Tab-separated table of C-alpha atoms in Angstrom:
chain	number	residue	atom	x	y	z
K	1	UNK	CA	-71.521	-6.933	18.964
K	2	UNK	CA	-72.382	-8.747	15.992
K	3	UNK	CA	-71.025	-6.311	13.493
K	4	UNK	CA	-67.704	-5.981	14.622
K	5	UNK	CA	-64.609	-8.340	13.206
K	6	UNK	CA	-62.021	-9.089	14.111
K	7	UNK	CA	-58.419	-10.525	12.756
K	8	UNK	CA	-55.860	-12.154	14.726
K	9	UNK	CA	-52.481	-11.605	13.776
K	10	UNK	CA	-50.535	-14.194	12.534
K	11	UNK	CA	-48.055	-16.135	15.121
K	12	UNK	CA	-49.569	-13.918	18.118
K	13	UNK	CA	-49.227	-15.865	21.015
K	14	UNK	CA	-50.713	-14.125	24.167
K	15	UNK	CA	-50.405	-15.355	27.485
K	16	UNK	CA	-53.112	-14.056	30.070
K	17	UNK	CA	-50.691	-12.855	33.473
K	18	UNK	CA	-54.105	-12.190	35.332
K	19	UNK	CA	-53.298	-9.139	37.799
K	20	UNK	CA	-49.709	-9.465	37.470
K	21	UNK	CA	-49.337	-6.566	34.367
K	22	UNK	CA	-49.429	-2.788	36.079
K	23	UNK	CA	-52.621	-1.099	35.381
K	24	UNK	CA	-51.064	2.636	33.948
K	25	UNK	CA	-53.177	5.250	33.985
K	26	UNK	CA	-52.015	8.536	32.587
K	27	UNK	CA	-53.327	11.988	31.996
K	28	UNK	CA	-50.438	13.525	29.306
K	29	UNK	CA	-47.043	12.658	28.134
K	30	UNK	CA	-44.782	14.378	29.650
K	31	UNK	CA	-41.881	13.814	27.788
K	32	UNK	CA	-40.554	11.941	24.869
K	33	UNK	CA	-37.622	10.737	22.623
K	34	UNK	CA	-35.221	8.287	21.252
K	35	UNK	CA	-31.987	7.301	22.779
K	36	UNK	CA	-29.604	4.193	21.408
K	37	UNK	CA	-32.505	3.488	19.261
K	38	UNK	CA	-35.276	2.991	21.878
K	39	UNK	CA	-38.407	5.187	21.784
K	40	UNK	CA	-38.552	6.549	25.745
K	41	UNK	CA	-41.907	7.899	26.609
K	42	UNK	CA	-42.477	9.639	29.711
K	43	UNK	CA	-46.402	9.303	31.527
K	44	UNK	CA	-47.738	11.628	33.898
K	45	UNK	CA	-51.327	11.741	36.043
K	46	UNK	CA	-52.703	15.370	37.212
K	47	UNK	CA	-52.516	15.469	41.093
K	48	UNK	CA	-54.724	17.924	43.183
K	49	UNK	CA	-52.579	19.115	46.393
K	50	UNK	CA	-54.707	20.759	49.018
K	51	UNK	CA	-53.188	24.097	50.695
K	52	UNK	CA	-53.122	25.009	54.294
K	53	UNK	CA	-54.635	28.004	53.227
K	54	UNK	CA	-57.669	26.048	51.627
K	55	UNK	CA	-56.769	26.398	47.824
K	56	UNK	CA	-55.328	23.653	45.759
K	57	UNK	CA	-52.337	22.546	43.836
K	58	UNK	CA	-52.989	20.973	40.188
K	59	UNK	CA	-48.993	19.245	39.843
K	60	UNK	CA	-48.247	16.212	37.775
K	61	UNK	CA	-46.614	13.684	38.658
K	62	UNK	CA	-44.583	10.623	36.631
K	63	UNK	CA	-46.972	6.977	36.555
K	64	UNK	CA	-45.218	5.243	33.866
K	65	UNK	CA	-42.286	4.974	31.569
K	66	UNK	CA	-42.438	3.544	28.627
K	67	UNK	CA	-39.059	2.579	26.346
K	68	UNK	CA	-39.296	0.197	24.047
K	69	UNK	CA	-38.529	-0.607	20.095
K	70	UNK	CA	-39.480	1.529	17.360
K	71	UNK	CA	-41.663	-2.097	16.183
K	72	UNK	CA	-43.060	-1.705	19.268
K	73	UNK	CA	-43.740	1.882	19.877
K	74	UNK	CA	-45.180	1.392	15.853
K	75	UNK	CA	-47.720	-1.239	17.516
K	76	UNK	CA	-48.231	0.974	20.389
K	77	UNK	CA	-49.496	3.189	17.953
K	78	UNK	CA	-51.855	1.348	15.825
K	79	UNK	CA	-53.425	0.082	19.081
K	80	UNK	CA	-54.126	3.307	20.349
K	81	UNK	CA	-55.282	3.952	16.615
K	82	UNK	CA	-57.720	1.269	16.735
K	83	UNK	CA	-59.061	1.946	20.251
K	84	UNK	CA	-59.906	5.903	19.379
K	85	UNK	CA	-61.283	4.688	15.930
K	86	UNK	CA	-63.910	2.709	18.223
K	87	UNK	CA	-64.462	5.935	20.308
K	88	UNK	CA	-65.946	7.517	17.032
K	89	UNK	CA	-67.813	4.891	15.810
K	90	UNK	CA	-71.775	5.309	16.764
K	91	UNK	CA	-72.973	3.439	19.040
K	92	UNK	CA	-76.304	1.582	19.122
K	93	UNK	CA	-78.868	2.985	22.125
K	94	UNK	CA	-80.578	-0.184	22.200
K	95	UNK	CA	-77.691	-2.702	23.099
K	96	UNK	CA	-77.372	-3.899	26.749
K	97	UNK	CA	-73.888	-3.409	27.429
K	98	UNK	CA	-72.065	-5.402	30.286
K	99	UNK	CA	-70.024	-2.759	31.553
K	100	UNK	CA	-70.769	0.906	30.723
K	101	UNK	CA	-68.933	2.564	28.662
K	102	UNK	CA	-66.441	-0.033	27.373
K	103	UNK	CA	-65.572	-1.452	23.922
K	104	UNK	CA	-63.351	-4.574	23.438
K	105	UNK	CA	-62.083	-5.745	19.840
């Protein structure tokens, strides 16, 4: 997309693991808080469990735990920021997209 810029931040240095990082996907926080100066965040994905008796089970269970420093959990942030500041943008209806749905910065 043509219209979008973007800024690299000074000194970054990113090295490409391939499929080596854990994909996380998670449905709410569970849980959250500080301890020894750390920011601990707790992940959790909705589950469906079917019943003998033909009904089902909505339970949560952990995917992820997050704990890392409050620089970090501040760039955690701003990411997350960015990526639901793209969600509001418009988009255009005449652009082929690669892969539906998706944005990159």
């Amino acid at each position: 997309m043509a219209d979008q810029t973007t800024t690299k931040p000074a000194d970054l240095i990113y090295e490409d693991t391939g499929a080596l990082a854990p994909l996380v996907y998670f449905d709410i926080v569970g849980a959250y808080g500080t301890m020894n100066g750390a920011v601990e965040v707790e992940l959790a994905t909705r589950i469906l469990v079917p019943k003998p008796d033909g009904s089902t089970e909505v339970k949560f269970i952990s995917s992820g735990r997050i704990r890392c420093s409050q620089n970090a959990a501040i760039n955690l942030r701003n990411g997350l920021d960015a990526a639901l500041k793209m969600l509001e943008q418009p988009q255009a209806t005449n652009t082929v997209v690669a892969v539906a749905g998706s944005r990159l910065n």
